[in-house]
């Protein structure tokens, strides 16, 4: 549900960036974690921490009526 009929283009642009930016950033971040923090074993705790931070960041968002 988009908030305003006047800003559809801007809102859809923000949604598009929010959907595609993590797909572009994640491989580079994973490569750094694997190379710098000790291999693939370090990737999973970092991923768990990021998932928990993401969950906390959306915890207080209320549903759209």
CSV table of N, CA, C and O in Angstrom, one decimal:
chain,number,residue,atom,x,y,z
A,1,UNK,N,0.8,-1.2,0.0
A,1,UNK,CA,0.0,0.0,0.0
A,1,UNK,C,0.9,1.2,0.0
A,1,UNK,O,1.7,1.4,0.9
A,2,UNK,N,0.7,2.0,-1.0
A,2,UNK,CA,1.6,3.2,-1.1
A,2,UNK,C,0.9,4.4,-0.4
A,2,UNK,O,-0.3,4.5,-0.4
A,3,UNK,N,1.6,5.3,0.3
A,3,UNK,CA,1.0,6.3,1.1
A,3,UNK,C,0.3,7.4,0.4
A,3,UNK,O,-0.6,7.9,0.9
A,4,UNK,N,0.8,7.8,-0.8
A,4,UNK,CA,0.2,9.0,-1.4
A,4,UNK,C,0.1,8.8,-2.9
A,4,UNK,O,1.1,8.3,-3.6
A,5,UNK,N,-1.0,9.1,-3.5
A,5,UNK,CA,-1.2,9.0,-4.9
A,5,UNK,C,-0.3,9.9,-5.7
A,5,UNK,O,0.0,9.7,-6.9
A,6,UNK,N,0.2,11.0,-5.1
A,6,UNK,CA,1.0,12.0,-5.8
A,6,UNK,C,2.5,11.5,-5.9
A,6,UNK,O,3.2,12.0,-6.7
A,7,UNK,N,2.9,10.6,-5.1
A,7,UNK,CA,4.3,10.2,-5.0
A,7,UNK,C,4.5,8.8,-5.4
A,7,UNK,O,5.5,8.1,-4.9
A,8,UNK,N,3.7,8.2,-6.2
A,8,UNK,CA,3.9,6.8,-6.6
A,8,UNK,C,5.3,6.5,-7.1
A,8,UNK,O,5.9,5.5,-6.7
A,9,UNK,N,5.8,7.3,-8.0
A,9,UNK,CA,7.1,7.1,-8.7
A,9,UNK,C,8.2,7.1,-7.6
A,9,UNK,O,9.1,6.2,-7.6
A,10,UNK,N,8.2,8.1,-6.8
A,10,UNK,CA,9.3,8.1,-5.7
A,10,UNK,C,9.2,7.0,-4.8
A,10,UNK,O,10.2,6.3,-4.4
A,11,UNK,N,8.0,6.6,-4.4
A,11,UNK,CA,7.8,5.5,-3.4
A,11,UNK,C,8.2,4.2,-4.0
A,11,UNK,O,8.8,3.4,-3.4
A,12,UNK,N,7.8,4.0,-5.3
A,12,UNK,CA,8.2,2.7,-5.9
A,12,UNK,C,9.7,2.7,-6.1
A,12,UNK,O,10.3,1.6,-6.1
A,13,UNK,N,10.4,3.8,-6.4
A,13,UNK,CA,11.8,3.8,-6.5
A,13,UNK,C,12.5,3.5,-5.2
A,13,UNK,O,13.5,2.7,-5.2
A,14,UNK,N,12.0,4.0,-4.1
A,14,UNK,CA,12.5,3.6,-2.8
A,14,UNK,C,12.4,2.1,-2.5
A,14,UNK,O,13.3,1.5,-2.0
A,15,UNK,N,11.2,1.6,-2.8
A,15,UNK,CA,10.9,0.2,-2.6
A,15,UNK,C,11.9,-0.7,-3.5
A,15,UNK,O,12.4,-1.7,-3.0
A,16,UNK,N,12.1,-0.2,-4.7
A,16,UNK,CA,13.0,-0.9,-5.6
A,16,UNK,C,14.5,-0.9,-5.0
A,16,UNK,O,15.1,-2.0,-5.1
A,17,UNK,N,14.9,0.2,-4.6
A,17,UNK,CA,16.3,0.3,-4.0
A,17,UNK,C,16.4,-0.6,-2.7
A,17,UNK,O,17.4,-1.3,-2.5
A,18,UNK,N,15.3,-0.6,-1.9
A,18,UNK,CA,15.3,-1.4,-0.7
A,18,UNK,C,15.3,-2.9,-1.0
A,18,UNK,O,15.9,-3.7,-0.2
A,19,UNK,N,14.8,-3.3,-2.1
A,19,UNK,CA,14.7,-4.7,-2.5
A,19,UNK,C,16.0,-5.1,-3.2
A,19,UNK,O,16.4,-6.3,-3.0
A,20,UNK,N,16.7,-4.3,-4.0
A,20,UNK,CA,17.8,-4.7,-4.7
A,20,UNK,C,19.2,-4.4,-4.1
A,20,UNK,O,20.2,-5.1,-4.4
A,21,UNK,N,19.2,-3.4,-3.3
A,21,UNK,CA,20.5,-3.0,-2.6
A,21,UNK,C,21.1,-4.2,-1.8
A,21,UNK,O,22.3,-4.4,-1.9
A,22,UNK,N,20.3,-4.9,-1.0
A,22,UNK,CA,20.9,-6.0,-0.2
A,22,UNK,C,21.5,-7.1,-1.1
A,22,UNK,O,22.5,-7.7,-0.8
A,23,UNK,N,20.9,-7.3,-2.3
A,23,UNK,CA,21.4,-8.3,-3.2
A,23,UNK,C,22.7,-7.9,-3.8
A,23,UNK,O,23.5,-8.8,-4.2
A,24,UNK,N,22.9,-6.6,-3.9
A,24,UNK,CA,24.2,-6.2,-4.5
A,24,UNK,C,25.3,-6.1,-3.4
A,24,UNK,O,26.5,-6.3,-3.7
A,25,UNK,N,24.9,-5.8,-2.2
A,25,UNK,CA,25.9,-5.6,-1.1
A,25,UNK,C,26.3,-6.9,-0.4
A,25,UNK,O,27.4,-7.1,0.0
A,26,UNK,N,25.4,-7.8,-0.3
A,26,UNK,CA,25.6,-9.1,0.4
A,26,UNK,C,26.8,-9.9,-0.1
A,26,UNK,O,27.6,-10.4,0.7
A,27,UNK,N,27.0,-10.1,-1.4
A,27,UNK,CA,28.1,-10.9,-1.8
A,27,UNK,C,29.5,-10.2,-1.5
A,27,UNK,O,30.4,-10.9,-1.1
A,28,UNK,N,29.5,-8.9,-1.6
A,28,UNK,CA,30.8,-8.2,-1.2
A,28,UNK,C,31.0,-8.3,0.3
A,28,UNK,O,32.2,-8.6,0.7
A,29,UNK,N,30.0,-8.2,1.1
A,29,UNK,CA,30.2,-8.3,2.5
A,29,UNK,C,30.5,-9.7,2.9
A,29,UNK,O,31.4,-9.9,3.8
A,30,UNK,N,29.9,-10.7,2.3
A,30,UNK,CA,30.2,-12.1,2.6
A,30,UNK,C,31.6,-12.4,2.3
A,30,UNK,O,32.3,-13.1,3.0
A,31,UNK,N,32.1,-11.9,1.1
A,31,UNK,CA,33.5,-12.1,0.7
A,31,UNK,C,34.5,-11.5,1.7
A,31,UNK,O,35.5,-12.2,2.1
A,32,UNK,N,34.2,-10.3,2.2
A,32,UNK,CA,35.0,-9.7,3.2
A,32,UNK,C,35.0,-10.5,4.5
A,32,UNK,O,36.1,-10.7,5.2
A,33,UNK,N,33.9,-11.0,4.9
A,33,UNK,CA,33.8,-11.8,6.2
A,33,UNK,C,34.6,-13.1,6.0
A,33,UNK,O,35.3,-13.5,6.9
A,34,UNK,N,34.4,-13.8,4.9
A,34,UNK,CA,35.1,-15.0,4.7
A,34,UNK,C,36.6,-14.8,4.7
A,34,UNK,O,37.4,-15.6,5.2
A,35,UNK,N,37.1,-13.8,4.0
A,35,UNK,CA,38.5,-13.5,3.9
A,35,UNK,C,39.2,-13.0,5.1
A,35,UNK,O,40.3,-13.3,5.5
A,36,UNK,N,38.4,-12.1,5.8
A,36,UNK,CA,39.0,-11.4,7.0
A,36,UNK,C,38.8,-12.0,8.3
A,36,UNK,O,39.6,-11.9,9.2
A,37,UNK,N,37.7,-12.8,8.5
A,37,UNK,CA,37.3,-13.3,9.8
A,37,UNK,C,37.5,-14.8,10.0
A,37,UNK,O,37.0,-15.3,10.9
A,38,UNK,N,38.1,-15.4,9.0
A,38,UNK,CA,38.4,-16.8,9.3
A,38,UNK,C,37.6,-17.9,8.5
A,38,UNK,O,37.3,-18.9,9.1
A,39,UNK,N,37.2,-17.6,7.4
A,39,UNK,CA,36.5,-18.6,6.5
A,39,UNK,C,35.0,-18.6,6.7
A,39,UNK,O,34.4,-17.7,7.2
A,40,UNK,N,34.5,-19.7,6.1
A,40,UNK,CA,33.0,-19.8,6.0
A,40,UNK,C,32.4,-20.0,7.4
A,40,UNK,O,31.2,-19.7,7.6
A,41,UNK,N,33.1,-20.5,8.3
A,41,UNK,CA,32.6,-20.7,9.7
A,41,UNK,C,32.2,-19.4,10.4
A,41,UNK,O,31.3,-19.3,11.2
A,42,UNK,N,32.9,-18.3,10.0
A,42,UNK,CA,32.6,-17.0,10.5
A,42,UNK,C,31.4,-16.4,9.9
A,42,UNK,O,30.8,-15.4,10.4
A,43,UNK,N,31.1,-16.8,8.7
A,43,UNK,CA,30.0,-16.2,7.9
A,43,UNK,C,28.6,-16.4,8.6
A,43,UNK,O,27.8,-15.5,8.6
A,44,UNK,N,28.4,-17.6,9.2
A,44,UNK,CA,27.1,-17.9,9.8
A,44,UNK,C,26.8,-17.1,11.1
A,44,UNK,O,25.7,-16.6,11.2
A,45,UNK,N,27.8,-16.9,12.0
A,45,UNK,CA,27.5,-16.0,13.1
A,45,UNK,C,27.2,-14.6,12.7
A,45,UNK,O,26.4,-13.9,13.3
A,46,UNK,N,27.9,-14.1,11.7
A,46,UNK,CA,27.7,-12.8,11.2
A,46,UNK,C,26.3,-12.6,10.6
A,46,UNK,O,25.6,-11.7,10.8
A,47,UNK,N,25.9,-13.7,9.8
A,47,UNK,CA,24.6,-13.7,9.2
A,47,UNK,C,23.5,-13.7,10.3
A,47,UNK,O,22.5,-13.0,10.2
A,48,UNK,N,23.7,-14.5,11.3
A,48,UNK,CA,22.7,-14.5,12.4
A,48,UNK,C,22.6,-13.2,13.1
A,48,UNK,O,21.5,-12.7,13.4
A,49,UNK,N,23.7,-12.5,13.3
A,49,UNK,CA,23.7,-11.2,14.0
A,49,UNK,C,23.0,-10.2,13.1
A,49,UNK,O,22.2,-9.4,13.6
A,50,UNK,N,23.2,-10.3,11.8
A,50,UNK,CA,22.5,-9.3,10.9
A,50,UNK,C,21.0,-9.6,10.8
A,50,UNK,O,20.3,-8.6,10.7
A,51,UNK,N,20.7,-10.8,10.8
A,51,UNK,CA,19.2,-11.2,10.8
A,51,UNK,C,18.6,-10.7,12.1
A,51,UNK,O,17.5,-10.1,12.1
A,52,UNK,N,19.2,-10.8,13.2
A,52,UNK,CA,18.6,-10.3,14.5
A,52,UNK,C,18.6,-8.8,14.5
A,52,UNK,O,17.5,-8.2,14.9
A,53,UNK,N,19.6,-8.1,14.0
A,53,UNK,CA,19.5,-6.7,13.9
A,53,UNK,C,18.4,-6.2,13.0
A,53,UNK,O,17.7,-5.2,13.2
A,54,UNK,N,18.2,-6.9,11.8
A,54,UNK,CA,17.1,-6.6,10.9
A,54,UNK,C,15.8,-6.8,11.6
A,54,UNK,O,14.9,-6.0,11.4
A,55,UNK,N,15.6,-7.9,12.3
A,55,UNK,CA,14.4,-8.1,13.0
A,55,UNK,C,14.1,-7.0,14.1
A,55,UNK,O,12.9,-6.6,14.2
A,56,UNK,N,15.1,-6.6,14.8
A,56,UNK,CA,14.9,-5.6,15.8
A,56,UNK,C,14.6,-4.2,15.1
A,56,UNK,O,13.8,-3.4,15.7
A,57,UNK,N,15.1,-4.0,13.9
A,57,UNK,CA,14.9,-2.7,13.3
A,57,UNK,C,13.4,-2.6,12.8
A,57,UNK,O,12.9,-1.5,12.6
A,58,UNK,N,12.7,-3.7,12.5
A,58,UNK,CA,11.3,-3.6,12.1
A,58,UNK,C,10.3,-4.0,13.1
A,58,UNK,O,9.1,-4.1,12.9
A,59,UNK,N,10.8,-4.2,14.3
A,59,UNK,CA,9.9,-4.7,15.4
A,59,UNK,C,8.8,-3.7,15.7
A,59,UNK,O,7.7,-4.1,15.9
A,60,UNK,N,9.1,-2.4,15.7
A,60,UNK,CA,8.1,-1.5,16.1
A,60,UNK,C,7.2,-0.9,15.0
A,60,UNK,O,6.4,-0.1,15.2
A,61,UNK,N,7.4,-1.5,13.7
A,61,UNK,CA,6.6,-1.0,12.6
A,61,UNK,C,5.2,-1.6,12.8
A,61,UNK,O,5.0,-2.8,12.9
A,62,UNK,N,4.2,-0.7,12.7
A,62,UNK,CA,2.8,-1.1,12.8
A,62,UNK,C,2.2,-1.5,11.5
A,62,UNK,O,2.7,-1.0,10.5
A,63,UNK,N,1.2,-2.3,11.5
A,63,UNK,CA,0.6,-2.7,10.2
A,63,UNK,C,-0.2,-1.5,9.6
A,63,UNK,O,-0.6,-0.6,10.3
A,64,UNK,N,-0.4,-1.7,8.3
A,64,UNK,CA,-1.2,-0.7,7.6
A,64,UNK,C,-2.6,-1.0,7.8
A,64,UNK,O,-3.0,-2.1,7.6
A,65,UNK,N,-3.5,0.0,8.1
A,65,UNK,CA,-4.9,-0.3,8.3
A,65,UNK,C,-5.6,-0.7,7.1
A,65,UNK,O,-5.3,-0.4,6.0
